[in-house]
mmCIF file of C-alpha atoms in Angstrom:
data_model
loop_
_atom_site.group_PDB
_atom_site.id
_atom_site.type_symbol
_atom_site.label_atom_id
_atom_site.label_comp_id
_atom_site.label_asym_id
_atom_site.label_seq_id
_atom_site.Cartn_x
_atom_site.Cartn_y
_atom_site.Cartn_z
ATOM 1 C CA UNK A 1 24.075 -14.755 -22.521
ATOM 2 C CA UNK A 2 25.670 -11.179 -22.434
ATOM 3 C CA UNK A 3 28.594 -10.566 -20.020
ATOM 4 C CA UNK A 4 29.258 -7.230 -19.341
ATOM 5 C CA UNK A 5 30.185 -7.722 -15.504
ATOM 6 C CA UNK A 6 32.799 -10.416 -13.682
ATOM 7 C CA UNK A 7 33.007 -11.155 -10.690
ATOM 8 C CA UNK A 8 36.840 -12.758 -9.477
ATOM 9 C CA UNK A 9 37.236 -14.400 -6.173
ATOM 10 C CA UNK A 10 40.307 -14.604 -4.753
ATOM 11 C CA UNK A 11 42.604 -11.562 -5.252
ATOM 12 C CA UNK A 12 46.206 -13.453 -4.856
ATOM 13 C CA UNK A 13 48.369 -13.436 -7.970
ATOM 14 C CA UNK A 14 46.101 -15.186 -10.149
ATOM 15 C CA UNK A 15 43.024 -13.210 -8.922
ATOM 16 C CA UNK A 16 44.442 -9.938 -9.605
ATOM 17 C CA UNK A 17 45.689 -11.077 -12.983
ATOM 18 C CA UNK A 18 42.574 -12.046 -13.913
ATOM 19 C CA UNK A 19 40.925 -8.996 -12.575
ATOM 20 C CA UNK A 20 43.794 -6.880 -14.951
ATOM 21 C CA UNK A 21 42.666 -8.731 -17.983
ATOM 22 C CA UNK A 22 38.971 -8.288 -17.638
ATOM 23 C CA UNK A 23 38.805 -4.482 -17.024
ATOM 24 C CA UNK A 24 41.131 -3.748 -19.766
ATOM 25 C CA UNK A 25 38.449 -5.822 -21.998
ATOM 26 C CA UNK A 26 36.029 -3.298 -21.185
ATOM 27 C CA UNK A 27 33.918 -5.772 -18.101
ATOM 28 C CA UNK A 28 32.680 -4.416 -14.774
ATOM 29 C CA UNK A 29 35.019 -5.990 -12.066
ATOM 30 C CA UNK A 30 34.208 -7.086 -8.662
ATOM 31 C CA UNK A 31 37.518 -8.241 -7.105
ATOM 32 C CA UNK A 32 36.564 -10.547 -3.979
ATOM 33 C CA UNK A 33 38.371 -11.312 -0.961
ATOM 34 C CA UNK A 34 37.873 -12.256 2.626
ATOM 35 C CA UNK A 35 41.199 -10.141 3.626
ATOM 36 C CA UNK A 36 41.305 -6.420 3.012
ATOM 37 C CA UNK A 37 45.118 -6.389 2.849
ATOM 38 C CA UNK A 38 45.125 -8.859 -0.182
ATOM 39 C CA UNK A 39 42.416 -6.485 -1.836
ATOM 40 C CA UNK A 40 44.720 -3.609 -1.109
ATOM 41 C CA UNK A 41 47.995 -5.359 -2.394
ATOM 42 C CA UNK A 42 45.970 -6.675 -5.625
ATOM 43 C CA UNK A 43 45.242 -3.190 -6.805
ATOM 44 C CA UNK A 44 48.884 -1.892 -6.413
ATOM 45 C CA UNK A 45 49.789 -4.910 -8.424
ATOM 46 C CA UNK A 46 47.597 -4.224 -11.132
ATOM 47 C CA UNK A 47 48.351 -0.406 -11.498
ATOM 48 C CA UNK A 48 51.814 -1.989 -11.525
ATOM 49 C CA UNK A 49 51.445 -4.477 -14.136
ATOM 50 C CA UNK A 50 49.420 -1.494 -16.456
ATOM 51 C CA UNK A 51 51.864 0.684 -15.789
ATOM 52 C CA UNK A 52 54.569 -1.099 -17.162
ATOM 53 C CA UNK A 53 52.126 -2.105 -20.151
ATOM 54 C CA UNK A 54 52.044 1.550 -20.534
ATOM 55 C CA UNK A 55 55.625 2.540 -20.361
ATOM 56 C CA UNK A 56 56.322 -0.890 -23.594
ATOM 57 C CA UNK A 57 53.622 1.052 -25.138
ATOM 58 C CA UNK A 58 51.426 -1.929 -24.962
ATOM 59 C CA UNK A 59 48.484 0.296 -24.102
ATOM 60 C CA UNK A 60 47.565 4.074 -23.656
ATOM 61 C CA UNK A 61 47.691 5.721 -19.632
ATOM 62 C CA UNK A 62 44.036 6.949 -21.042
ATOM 63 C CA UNK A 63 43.076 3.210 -21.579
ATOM 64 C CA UNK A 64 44.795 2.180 -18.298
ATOM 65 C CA UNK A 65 43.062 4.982 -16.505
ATOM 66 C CA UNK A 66 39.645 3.431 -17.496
ATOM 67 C CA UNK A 67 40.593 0.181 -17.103
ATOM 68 C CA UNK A 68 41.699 0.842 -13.158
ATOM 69 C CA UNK A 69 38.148 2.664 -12.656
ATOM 70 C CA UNK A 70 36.456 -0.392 -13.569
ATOM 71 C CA UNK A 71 37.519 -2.632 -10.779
ATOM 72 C CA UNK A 72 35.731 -2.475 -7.436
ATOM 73 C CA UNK A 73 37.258 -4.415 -4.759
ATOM 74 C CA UNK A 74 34.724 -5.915 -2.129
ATOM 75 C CA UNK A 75 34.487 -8.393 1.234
ATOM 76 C CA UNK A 76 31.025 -8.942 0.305
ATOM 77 C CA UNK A 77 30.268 -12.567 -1.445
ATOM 78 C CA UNK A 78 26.485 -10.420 -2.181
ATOM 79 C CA UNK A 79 28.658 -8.021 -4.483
ATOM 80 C CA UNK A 80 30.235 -10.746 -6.247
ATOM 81 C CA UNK A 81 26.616 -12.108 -7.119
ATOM 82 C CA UNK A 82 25.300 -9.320 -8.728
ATOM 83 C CA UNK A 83 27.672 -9.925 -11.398
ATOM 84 C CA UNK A 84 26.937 -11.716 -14.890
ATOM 85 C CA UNK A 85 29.842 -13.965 -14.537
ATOM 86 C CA UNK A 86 31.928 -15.986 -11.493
ATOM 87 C CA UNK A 87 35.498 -16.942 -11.788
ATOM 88 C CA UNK A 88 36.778 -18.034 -8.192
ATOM 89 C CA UNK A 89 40.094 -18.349 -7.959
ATOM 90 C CA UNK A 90 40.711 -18.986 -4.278
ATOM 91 C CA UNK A 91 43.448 -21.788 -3.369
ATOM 92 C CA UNK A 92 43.877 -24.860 -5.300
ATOM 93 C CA UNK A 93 41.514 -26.964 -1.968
ATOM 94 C CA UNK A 94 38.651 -28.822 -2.434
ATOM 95 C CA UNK A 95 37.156 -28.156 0.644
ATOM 96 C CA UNK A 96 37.979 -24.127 0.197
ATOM 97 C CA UNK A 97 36.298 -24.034 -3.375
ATOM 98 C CA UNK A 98 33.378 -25.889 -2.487
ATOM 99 C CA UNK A 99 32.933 -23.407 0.902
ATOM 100 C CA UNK A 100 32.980 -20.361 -1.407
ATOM 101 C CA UNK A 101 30.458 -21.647 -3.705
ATOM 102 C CA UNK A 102 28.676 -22.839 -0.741
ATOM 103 C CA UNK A 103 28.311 -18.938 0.689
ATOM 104 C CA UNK A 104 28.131 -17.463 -2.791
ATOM 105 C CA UNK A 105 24.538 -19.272 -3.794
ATOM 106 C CA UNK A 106 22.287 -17.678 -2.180
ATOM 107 C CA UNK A 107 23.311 -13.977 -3.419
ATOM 108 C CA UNK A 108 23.643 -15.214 -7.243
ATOM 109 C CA UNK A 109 21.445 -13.921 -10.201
ATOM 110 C CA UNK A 110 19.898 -17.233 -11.832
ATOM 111 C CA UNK A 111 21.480 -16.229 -14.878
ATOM 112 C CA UNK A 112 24.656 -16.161 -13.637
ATOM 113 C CA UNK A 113 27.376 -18.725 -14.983
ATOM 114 C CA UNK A 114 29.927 -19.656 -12.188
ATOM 115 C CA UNK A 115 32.919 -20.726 -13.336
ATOM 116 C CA UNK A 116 36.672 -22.264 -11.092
ATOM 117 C CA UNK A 117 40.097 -21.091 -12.235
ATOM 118 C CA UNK A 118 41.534 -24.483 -10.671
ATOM 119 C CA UNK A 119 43.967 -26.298 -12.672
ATOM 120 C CA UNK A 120 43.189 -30.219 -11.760
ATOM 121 C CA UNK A 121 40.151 -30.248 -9.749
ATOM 122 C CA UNK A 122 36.850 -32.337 -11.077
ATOM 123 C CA UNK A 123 34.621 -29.316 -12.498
ATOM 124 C CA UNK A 124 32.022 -32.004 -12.927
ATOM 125 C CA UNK A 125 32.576 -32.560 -8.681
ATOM 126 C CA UNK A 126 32.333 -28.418 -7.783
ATOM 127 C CA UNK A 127 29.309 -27.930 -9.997
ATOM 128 C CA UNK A 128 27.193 -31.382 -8.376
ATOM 129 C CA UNK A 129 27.183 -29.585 -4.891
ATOM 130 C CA UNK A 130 25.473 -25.749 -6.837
ATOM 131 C CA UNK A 131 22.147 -25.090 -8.153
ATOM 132 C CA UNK A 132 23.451 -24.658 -10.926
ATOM 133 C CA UNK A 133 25.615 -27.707 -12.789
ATOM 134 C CA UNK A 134 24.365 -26.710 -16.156
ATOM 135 C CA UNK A 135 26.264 -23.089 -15.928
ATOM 136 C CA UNK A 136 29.405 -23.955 -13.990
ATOM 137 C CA UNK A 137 32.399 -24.571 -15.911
ATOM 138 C CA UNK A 138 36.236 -24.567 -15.600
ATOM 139 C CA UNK A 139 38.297 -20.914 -16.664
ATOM 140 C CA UNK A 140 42.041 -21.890 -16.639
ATOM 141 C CA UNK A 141 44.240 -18.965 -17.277
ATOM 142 C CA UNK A 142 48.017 -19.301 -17.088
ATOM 143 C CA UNK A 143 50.115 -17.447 -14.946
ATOM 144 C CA UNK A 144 50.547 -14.493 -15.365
ATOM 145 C CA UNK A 145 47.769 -13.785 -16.817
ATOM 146 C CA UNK A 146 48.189 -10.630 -18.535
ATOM 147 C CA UNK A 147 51.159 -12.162 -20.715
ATOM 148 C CA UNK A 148 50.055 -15.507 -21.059
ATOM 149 C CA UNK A 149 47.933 -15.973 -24.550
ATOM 150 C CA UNK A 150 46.024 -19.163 -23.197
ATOM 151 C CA UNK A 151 42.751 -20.278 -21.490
ATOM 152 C CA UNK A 152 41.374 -23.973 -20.970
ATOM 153 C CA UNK A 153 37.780 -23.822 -20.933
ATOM 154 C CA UNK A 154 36.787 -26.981 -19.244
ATOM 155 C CA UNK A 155 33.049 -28.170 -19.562
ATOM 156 C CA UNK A 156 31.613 -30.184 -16.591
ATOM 157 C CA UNK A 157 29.319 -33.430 -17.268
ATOM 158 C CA UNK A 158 26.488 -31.360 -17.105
ATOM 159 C CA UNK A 159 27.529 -27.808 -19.075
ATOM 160 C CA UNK A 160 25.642 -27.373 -21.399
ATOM 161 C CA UNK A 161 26.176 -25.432 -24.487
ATOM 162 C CA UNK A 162 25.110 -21.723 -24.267
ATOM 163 C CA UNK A 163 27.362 -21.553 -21.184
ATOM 164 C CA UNK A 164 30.261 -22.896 -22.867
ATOM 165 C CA UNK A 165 30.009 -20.594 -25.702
ATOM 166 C CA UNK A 166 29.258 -17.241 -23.366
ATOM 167 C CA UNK A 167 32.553 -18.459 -21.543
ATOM 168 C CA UNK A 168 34.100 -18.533 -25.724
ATOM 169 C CA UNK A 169 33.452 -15.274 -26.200
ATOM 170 C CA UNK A 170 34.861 -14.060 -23.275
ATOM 171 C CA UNK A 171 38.125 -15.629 -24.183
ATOM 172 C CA UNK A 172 37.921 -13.931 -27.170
ATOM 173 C CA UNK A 173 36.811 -10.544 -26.395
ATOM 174 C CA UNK A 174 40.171 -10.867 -23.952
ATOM 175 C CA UNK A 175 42.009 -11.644 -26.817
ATOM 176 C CA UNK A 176 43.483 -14.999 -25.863
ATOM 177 C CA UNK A 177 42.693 -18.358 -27.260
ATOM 178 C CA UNK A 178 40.610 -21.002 -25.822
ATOM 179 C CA UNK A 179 41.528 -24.665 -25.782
ATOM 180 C CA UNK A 180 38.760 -26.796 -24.764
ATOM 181 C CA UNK A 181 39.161 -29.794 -22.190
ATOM 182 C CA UNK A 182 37.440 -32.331 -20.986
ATOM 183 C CA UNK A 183 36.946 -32.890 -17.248
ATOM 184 C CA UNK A 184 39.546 -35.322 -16.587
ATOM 185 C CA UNK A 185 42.277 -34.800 -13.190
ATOM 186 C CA UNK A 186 44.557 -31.657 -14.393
ATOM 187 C CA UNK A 187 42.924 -31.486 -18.093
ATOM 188 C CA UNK A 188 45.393 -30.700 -20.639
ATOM 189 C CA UNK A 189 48.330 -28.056 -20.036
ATOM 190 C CA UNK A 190 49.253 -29.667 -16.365
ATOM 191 C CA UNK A 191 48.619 -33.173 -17.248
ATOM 192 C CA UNK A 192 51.475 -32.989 -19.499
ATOM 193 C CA UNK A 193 53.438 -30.319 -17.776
ATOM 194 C CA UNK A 194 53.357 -31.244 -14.325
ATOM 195 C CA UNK A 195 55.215 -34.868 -14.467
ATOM 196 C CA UNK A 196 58.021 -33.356 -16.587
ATOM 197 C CA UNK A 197 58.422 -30.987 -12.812
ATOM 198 C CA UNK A 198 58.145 -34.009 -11.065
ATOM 199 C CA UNK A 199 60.173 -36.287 -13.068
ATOM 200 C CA UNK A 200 62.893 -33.366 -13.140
ATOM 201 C CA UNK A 201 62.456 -33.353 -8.735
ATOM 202 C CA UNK A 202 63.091 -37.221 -9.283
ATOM 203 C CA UNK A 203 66.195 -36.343 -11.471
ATOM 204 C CA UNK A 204 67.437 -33.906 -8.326
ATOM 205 C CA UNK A 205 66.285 -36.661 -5.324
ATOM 206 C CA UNK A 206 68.188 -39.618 -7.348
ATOM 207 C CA UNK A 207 71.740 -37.384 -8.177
ATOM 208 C CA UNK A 208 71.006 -37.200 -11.333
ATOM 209 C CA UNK A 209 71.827 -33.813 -11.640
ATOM 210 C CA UNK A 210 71.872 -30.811 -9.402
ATOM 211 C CA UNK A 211 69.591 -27.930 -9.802
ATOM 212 C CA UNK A 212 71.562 -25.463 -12.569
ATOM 213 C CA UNK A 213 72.558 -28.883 -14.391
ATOM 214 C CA UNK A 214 68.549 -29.986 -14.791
ATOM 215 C CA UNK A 215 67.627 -26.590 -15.575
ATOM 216 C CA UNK A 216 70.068 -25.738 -17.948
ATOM 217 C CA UNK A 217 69.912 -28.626 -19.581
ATOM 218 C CA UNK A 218 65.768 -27.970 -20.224
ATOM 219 C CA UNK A 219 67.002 -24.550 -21.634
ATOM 220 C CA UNK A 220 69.963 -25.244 -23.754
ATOM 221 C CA UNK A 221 69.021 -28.944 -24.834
ATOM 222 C CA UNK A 222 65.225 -28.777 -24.837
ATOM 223 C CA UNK A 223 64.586 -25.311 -25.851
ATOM 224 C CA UNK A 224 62.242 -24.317 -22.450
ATOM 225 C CA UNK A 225 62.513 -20.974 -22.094
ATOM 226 C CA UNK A 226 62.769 -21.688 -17.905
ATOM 227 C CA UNK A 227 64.363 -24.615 -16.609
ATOM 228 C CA UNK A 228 61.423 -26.964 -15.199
ATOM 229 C CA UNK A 229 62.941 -26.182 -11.347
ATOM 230 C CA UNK A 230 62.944 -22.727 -11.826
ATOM 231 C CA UNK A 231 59.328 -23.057 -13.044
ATOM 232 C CA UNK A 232 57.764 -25.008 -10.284
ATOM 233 C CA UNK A 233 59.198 -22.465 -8.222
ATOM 234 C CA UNK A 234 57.803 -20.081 -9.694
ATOM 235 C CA UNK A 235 54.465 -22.246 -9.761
ATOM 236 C CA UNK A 236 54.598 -22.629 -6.237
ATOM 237 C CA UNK A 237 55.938 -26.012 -4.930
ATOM 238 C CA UNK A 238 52.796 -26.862 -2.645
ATOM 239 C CA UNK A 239 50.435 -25.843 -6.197
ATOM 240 C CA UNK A 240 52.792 -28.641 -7.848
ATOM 241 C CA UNK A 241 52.498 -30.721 -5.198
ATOM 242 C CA UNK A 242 48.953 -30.339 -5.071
ATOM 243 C CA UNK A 243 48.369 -31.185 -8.663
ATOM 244 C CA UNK A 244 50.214 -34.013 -8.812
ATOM 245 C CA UNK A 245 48.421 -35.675 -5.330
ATOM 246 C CA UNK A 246 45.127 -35.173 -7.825
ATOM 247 C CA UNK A 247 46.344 -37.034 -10.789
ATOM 248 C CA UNK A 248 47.763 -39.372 -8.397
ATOM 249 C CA UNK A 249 44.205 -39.949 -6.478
ATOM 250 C CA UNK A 250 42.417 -39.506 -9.781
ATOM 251 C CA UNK A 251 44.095 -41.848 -11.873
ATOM 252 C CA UNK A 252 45.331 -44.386 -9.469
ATOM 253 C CA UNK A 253 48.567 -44.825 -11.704
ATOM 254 C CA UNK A 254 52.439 -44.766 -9.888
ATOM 255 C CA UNK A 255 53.871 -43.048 -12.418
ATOM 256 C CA UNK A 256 51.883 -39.947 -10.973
ATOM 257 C CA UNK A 257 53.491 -40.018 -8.093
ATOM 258 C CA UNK A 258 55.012 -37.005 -6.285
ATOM 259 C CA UNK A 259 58.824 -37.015 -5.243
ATOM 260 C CA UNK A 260 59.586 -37.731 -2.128
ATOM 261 C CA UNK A 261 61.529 -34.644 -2.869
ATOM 262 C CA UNK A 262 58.989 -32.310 -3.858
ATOM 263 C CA UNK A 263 56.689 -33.468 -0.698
ATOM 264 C CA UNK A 264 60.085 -32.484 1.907
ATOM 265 C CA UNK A 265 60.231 -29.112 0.308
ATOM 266 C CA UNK A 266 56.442 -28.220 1.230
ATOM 267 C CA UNK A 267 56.880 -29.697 4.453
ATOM 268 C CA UNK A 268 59.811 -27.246 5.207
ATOM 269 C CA UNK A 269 57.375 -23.918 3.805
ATOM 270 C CA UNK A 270 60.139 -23.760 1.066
ATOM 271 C CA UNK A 271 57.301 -23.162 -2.007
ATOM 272 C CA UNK A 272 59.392 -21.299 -4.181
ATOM 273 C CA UNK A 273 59.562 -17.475 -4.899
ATOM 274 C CA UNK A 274 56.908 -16.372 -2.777
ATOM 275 C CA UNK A 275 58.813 -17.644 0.010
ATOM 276 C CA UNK A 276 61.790 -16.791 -1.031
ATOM 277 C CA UNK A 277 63.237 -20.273 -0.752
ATOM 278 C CA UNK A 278 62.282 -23.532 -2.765
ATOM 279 C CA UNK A 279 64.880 -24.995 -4.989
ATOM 280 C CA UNK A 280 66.650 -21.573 -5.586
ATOM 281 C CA UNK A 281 66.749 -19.585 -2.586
ATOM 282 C CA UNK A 282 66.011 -15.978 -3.958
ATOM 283 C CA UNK A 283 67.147 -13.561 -0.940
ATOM 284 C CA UNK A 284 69.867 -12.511 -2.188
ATOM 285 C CA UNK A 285 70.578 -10.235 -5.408
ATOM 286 C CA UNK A 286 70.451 -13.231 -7.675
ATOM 287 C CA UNK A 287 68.821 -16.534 -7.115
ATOM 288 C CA UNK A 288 71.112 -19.272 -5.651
ATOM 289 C CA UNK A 289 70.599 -23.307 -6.047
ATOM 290 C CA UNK A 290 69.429 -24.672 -3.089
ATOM 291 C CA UNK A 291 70.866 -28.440 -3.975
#
């Protein structure tokens, strides 16, 4: 299976990221989106993000020039389909996953592999409802993508293994590394990292320790280059959420549960830094605790 074109759905942070990544790897980009606006604002992020690649002499303004000519932005799901490779990477929902898939079908190559960027939801689930179980897989990047060196590659029950190994070689050609997972609720990475947010929530609800206490703590006694506060802010506190309701529901174990905490801040619209208030409120010059 040769990749030479990707098509990205979903052109929020992760989206565009993604997008950025692939066209400076030398693929064909169809950036997807049912909102013009976000299409708009994803390409001024990316000329951003390669810009200041280009000014840490990270890469050349020829390279980035190329690179930005490579990515098409589109409404159309019939674009997307055209393309040798699917990652959607729409909002961590069921229901809004399996909907794109759902539209996307009919206008897909049959060589096409679709893949999901999600970060806890059954791949094996996504790929039972497409024609097409035995080349649908998971794609995890981190966030941001540009900076961040890794990519879970999470087979379904029914990938098989040419897919898996296309998917490889894209992860190499991007030059990141692959870590292979099995389908199980938030595979690897947010399995392990997203308890340690909620258990540091807990540590905030019970008085514990306030917000710059927890956080510096992490830092200074633990070595984390962000507090775990700070992070899930940066996260996004309903994508934490989120994650932990699936290992919750997918487990069935209490020690999965979210904080009561963590639940109030959603339920106020305070998700962090891109809305300017979660546990740090951020409009002012410098972030501020919010507990």
């Amino acid at each position: 299976m040769d990749i030479e074109s990707v098509g990205v759905i979903g052109a929020g942070q992760m989206g565009n990221g993604i997008a950025h990544v692939m066209a400076l790897a030398g693929y064909n980009v169809v950036l997807n989106d049912v909102n013009q606006t976000a299409l708009d604002t994803a390409l001024v992020q990316i000329h951003k993000n390669m810009a200041r690649q280009v000014s840490r002499e990270k890469i050349t303004q020829s390279t980035m020039d190329t690179a930005i000519a490579r990515i098409q932005t589109s409404l159309s799901l019939t674009d997307v389909g055209a393309t040798d490779l699917v990652i959607e990477a729409a909002t961590e929902r069921e229901s809004v996953k399996q909907a794109i898939f759902d539209d996307l079908l009919p206008h897909l190559k049959p060589e096409t592999i679709l893949t999901s960027n999600t970060s806890s939801i059954s791949i094996t689930r996504l790929a039972s409802r497409t024609d097409r179980p035995e080349r649908f897989m998971g794609f995890h990047f981190m966030n941001p993508v540009p900076v961040m060196q890794l990519v879970e590659l999470i087979r379904g029950i029914a990938t098989d293994e040419p897919t898996f190994t296309a998917c490889q070689r894209v992860v190499e050609r991007l030059g990141k590394t692959s870590a292979s997972a099995e389908d199980f609720p938030a595979f690897i990475v947010n399995r392990i990292l997203m308890p340690m947010i909620n258990e540091a929530v807990y540590t905030l609800y019970e008085g514990v320790g306030s917000v710059k206490s927890i956080d510096e703590s992490m830092k200074l006694g633990a070595n984390h280059p962000m507090g775990p506060l700070e992070l899930a802010d940066f996260i996004g506190l309903d994508t934490c959420l989120a994650i932990m309701n699936v290992l919750h529901d997918g487990l069935a174990d209490t020690k999965y549960r979210p904080c009561p905490l963590l639940t109030k801040y959603v339920e106020a619209g305070w998700l962090g830094r891109k809305t300017q208030r979660g546990f740090y409120d951020y409009r002012g010059e410098t972030p501020v605790p919010t507990r």
